Coordinates of C-alpha atoms in Angstrom, one line a residue:
G1164 CA 10.0 0.8 -18.2
I1165 CA 10.6 0.1 -14.5
G1166 CA 8.9 -3.3 -14.6
L1167 CA 11.2 -5.0 -17.1
T1168 CA 12.8 -7.1 -14.3
P1169 CA 11.2 -8.7 -11.2
P1170 CA 10.9 -6.2 -8.3
R1171 CA 13.3 -6.8 -5.5
G1172 CA 12.8 -5.5 -2.0
W1173 CA 10.4 -6.0 0.9
R1174 CA 6.6 -5.8 1.1
S1175 CA 5.0 -5.8 4.6
W1176 CA 2.2 -8.4 4.2
N1177 CA 4.0 -11.7 5.2
A1178 CA 5.3 -10.0 8.4
F1179 CA 2.5 -7.6 9.2
D1180 CA -0.9 -9.0 8.2
C1181 CA -2.8 -7.2 11.0
M1182 CA -4.3 -10.4 12.3
E1183 CA -3.0 -9.7 15.9
T1184 CA -1.5 -6.8 17.8
R1185 CA 2.1 -7.8 17.2
T1186 CA 1.5 -7.9 13.4
I1187 CA -0.1 -4.5 12.9
L1188 CA 1.7 -2.5 10.3
T1189 CA 3.0 0.9 11.4
Q1190 CA 5.1 3.7 10.1
S1191 CA 7.9 2.7 12.5
H1192 CA 8.0 -0.8 11.0
M1193 CA 8.3 0.6 7.5
M1194 CA 11.1 3.0 8.5
A1195 CA 12.9 0.1 10.3
Q1196 CA 12.8 -1.9 7.1
M1197 CA 14.2 1.0 5.1
D1198 CA 17.1 1.1 7.6
A1199 CA 17.5 -2.7 7.4
V1200 CA 18.1 -2.8 3.6
L1201 CA 20.8 -0.1 4.0
D1202 CA 22.6 -2.1 6.8
K1203 CA 26.1 -3.1 5.7
S1204 CA 26.8 -5.8 8.3
R1205 CA 26.9 -8.5 5.7
L1206 CA 29.9 -9.2 3.5
V1207 CA 29.7 -9.8 -0.3
N1208 CA 33.1 -10.8 -1.8
G1209 CA 34.7 -9.6 1.5
Q1210 CA 33.1 -6.1 1.2
P1211 CA 30.5 -4.7 3.6
T1212 CA 27.4 -4.5 1.4
S1213 CA 23.7 -3.5 1.9
L1214 CA 20.8 -5.2 0.4
A1215 CA 20.0 -2.0 -1.4
E1216 CA 23.4 -2.1 -3.1
L1217 CA 22.4 -5.5 -4.4
G1218 CA 19.3 -4.1 -6.0
F1219 CA 16.8 -4.8 -3.2
N1220 CA 15.8 -1.1 -3.0
W1221 CA 11.9 -1.3 -2.9
I1222 CA 10.2 -1.0 0.5
S1223 CA 6.4 -1.4 0.1
M1224 CA 3.5 -1.4 2.5
D1225 CA 0.5 -3.7 2.2
D1226 CA -2.9 -3.6 3.9
G1227 CA -3.4 -2.0 7.2
W1228 CA -2.5 1.7 6.7
Q1229 CA -6.0 2.8 5.9
R1230 CA -8.7 3.9 8.4
C1231 CA -11.9 1.9 7.9
N1232 CA -15.3 3.5 8.7
C1233 CA -16.4 0.2 10.3
S1234 CA -15.0 -2.5 12.6
V1235 CA -13.8 -5.4 10.6
R1236 CA -12.0 -8.7 11.4
Q1237 CA -8.5 -7.3 10.9
D1238 CA -9.2 -3.8 12.1
L1239 CA -11.4 -4.2 15.2
D1240 CA -12.6 -0.9 16.7
P1241 CA -15.5 -1.1 19.2
S1242 CA -16.3 2.6 18.6
L1243 CA -17.3 1.8 15.0
P1244 CA -20.2 -0.2 13.6
K1245 CA -19.3 -3.9 13.1
C1246 CA -19.2 -4.8 9.5
D1247 CA -20.2 -8.3 8.5
G1248 CA -19.8 -9.6 5.0
N1249 CA -23.3 -8.4 3.9
L1250 CA -22.6 -4.8 4.9
C1251 CA -19.1 -4.8 3.4
F1252 CA -20.2 -6.3 0.0
G1253 CA -23.2 -4.0 0.1
G1254 CA -20.9 -0.9 -0.1
H1255 CA -21.2 0.0 3.6
C1256 CA -17.5 -0.2 4.5
S1257 CA -15.0 2.3 3.1
W1258 CA -11.5 3.7 3.7
H1259 CA -12.5 6.9 1.9
D1260 CA -14.1 10.0 3.4
S1261 CA -17.3 11.6 2.1
Q1262 CA -15.4 13.3 -0.7
G1263 CA -13.8 10.1 -1.8
Q1264 CA -10.3 10.9 -0.3
P1265 CA -8.3 8.0 1.2
V1266 CA -8.2 8.1 5.0
V1267 CA -4.9 7.1 6.7
R1268 CA -4.9 5.6 10.2
K1269 CA -3.0 8.3 11.9
D1270 CA -2.4 6.2 15.0
R1271 CA -0.3 3.8 12.8
F1272 CA 1.0 6.2 10.2
P1273 CA 1.2 9.7 11.8
D1274 CA 2.8 11.3 8.7
M1275 CA 2.7 9.2 5.5
K1276 CA 4.4 11.9 3.4
K1277 CA 7.3 11.9 5.9
L1278 CA 7.6 8.1 5.5
V1279 CA 7.9 8.4 1.7
S1280 CA 10.4 11.2 2.1
Y1281 CA 12.4 9.1 4.6
G1282 CA 12.8 6.4 1.9
H1283 CA 13.6 8.8 -0.9
A1284 CA 16.3 10.5 1.2
R1285 CA 17.9 7.1 1.4
Q1286 CA 17.7 6.5 -2.4
L1287 CA 14.9 3.8 -1.9
K1288 CA 11.7 3.3 -3.8
V1289 CA 8.6 3.3 -1.7
G1290 CA 5.4 1.5 -2.6
T1291 CA 1.8 1.6 -1.3
Y1292 CA -1.3 -0.6 -1.5
L1293 CA -4.7 0.1 -2.9
N1294 CA -8.1 -1.6 -3.4
N1295 CA -7.6 -2.8 0.1
C1296 CA -8.9 -6.0 1.5
I1297 CA -9.2 -5.2 5.2
C1298 CA -11.9 -2.6 4.6
N1299 CA -13.3 -4.6 1.7
E1300 CA -14.8 -1.5 0.0
H1301 CA -17.5 -2.4 -2.5
G1302 CA -19.1 1.0 -3.1
L1303 CA -18.2 3.4 -5.9
P1304 CA -14.5 3.3 -7.0
H1305 CA -12.3 6.3 -6.3
Y1306 CA -9.6 5.8 -8.9
A1307 CA -8.7 9.4 -9.6
N1308 CA -8.7 10.5 -5.9
D1309 CA -6.5 7.5 -5.0
V1310 CA -4.0 8.2 -7.8
K1311 CA -3.8 11.9 -6.9
W1312 CA -3.2 11.0 -3.2
M1313 CA -0.7 8.3 -4.0
V1314 CA 1.4 10.2 -6.6
N1315 CA 0.8 13.9 -6.3
E1316 CA 0.3 14.2 -2.5
M1317 CA 2.4 11.4 -1.0
G1318 CA 5.0 10.8 -3.8
F1319 CA 4.9 7.0 -3.8
D1320 CA 6.8 5.1 -6.6
G1321 CA 4.7 2.0 -6.9
V1322 CA 1.5 0.4 -5.9
K1323 CA 0.1 -3.1 -5.3
I1324 CA -3.5 -3.1 -6.5
D1325 CA -5.5 -5.9 -4.8
N1326 CA -8.8 -7.3 -5.9
C1327 CA -10.8 -7.1 -2.7
G1328 CA -12.7 -3.9 -3.4
S1329 CA -14.5 -2.4 -6.4
S1330 CA -11.5 -0.7 -8.0
T1331 CA -10.3 -3.7 -10.1
N1332 CA -9.8 -2.1 -13.5
V1333 CA -6.0 -2.3 -13.8
S1334 CA -6.1 -0.8 -17.3
Y1335 CA -7.8 2.3 -16.0
W1336 CA -5.4 2.5 -13.0
A1337 CA -2.5 2.3 -15.5
E1338 CA -4.1 5.1 -17.6
L1339 CA -4.4 7.4 -14.7
L1340 CA -1.0 6.6 -13.3
N1341 CA 0.6 7.2 -16.7
A1342 CA -1.1 10.5 -16.9
T1343 CA 0.7 11.8 -13.8
G1344 CA 4.0 11.8 -15.8
K1345 CA 5.8 9.8 -13.1
A1346 CA 6.9 6.2 -13.8
I1347 CA 5.0 4.0 -11.4
R1348 CA 5.4 0.3 -10.8
I1349 CA 2.1 -1.5 -10.7
E1350 CA 1.8 -4.9 -9.0
N1351 CA -1.4 -6.5 -10.1
C1352 CA -2.8 -8.8 -7.4
H1353 CA -5.4 -11.2 -8.8
N1354 CA -7.1 -8.7 -11.2
S1355 CA -7.7 -9.5 -14.8
W1356 CA -5.9 -7.5 -17.5
P1357 CA -7.7 -5.7 -18.9
D1358 CA -10.9 -5.7 -16.9
F1359 CA -13.7 -4.8 -19.2
K1360 CA -16.4 -5.1 -16.5
T1361 CA -15.6 -1.9 -14.7

């Protein structure tokens, strides 16, 4: 499997937590990190070497790529209804459309497929992030739609599954991801394994 050794690479959260304007994650930031791990300005044993050549070949996004349907603490939008904790936990906030499809923030990620292809063209693995915390979605889960979007439509290689929303059944995520036929790395962020409640 692809998870036999610890993952090496870069994930956006510690640099881009979306708490202020300068730390909002964008497609440009992700592409810059892809270029950075390929940079050969460092020497290893006297030879110009990239981080990717040393095995740091994963570039993964965290929260902030999705479009919330309400204004939340880390995604303030005065044109949308403000979401307090009661509304969020009541299933009001979502980053899916009325058909349950993930909605990308096009102002931050104008072409998600192009981003993934950019990484793949450079022999990098590209990861995404689901069960997002910023939108804090507590309505019906959208497991199948998220997997289809992530693997079949966008072509991601891995996913961090957080525990902020209602899609916390990592066993079910694994079942659906395995059914795609593509080897996908799962990063389980604070979910139980297996989760028999959902």
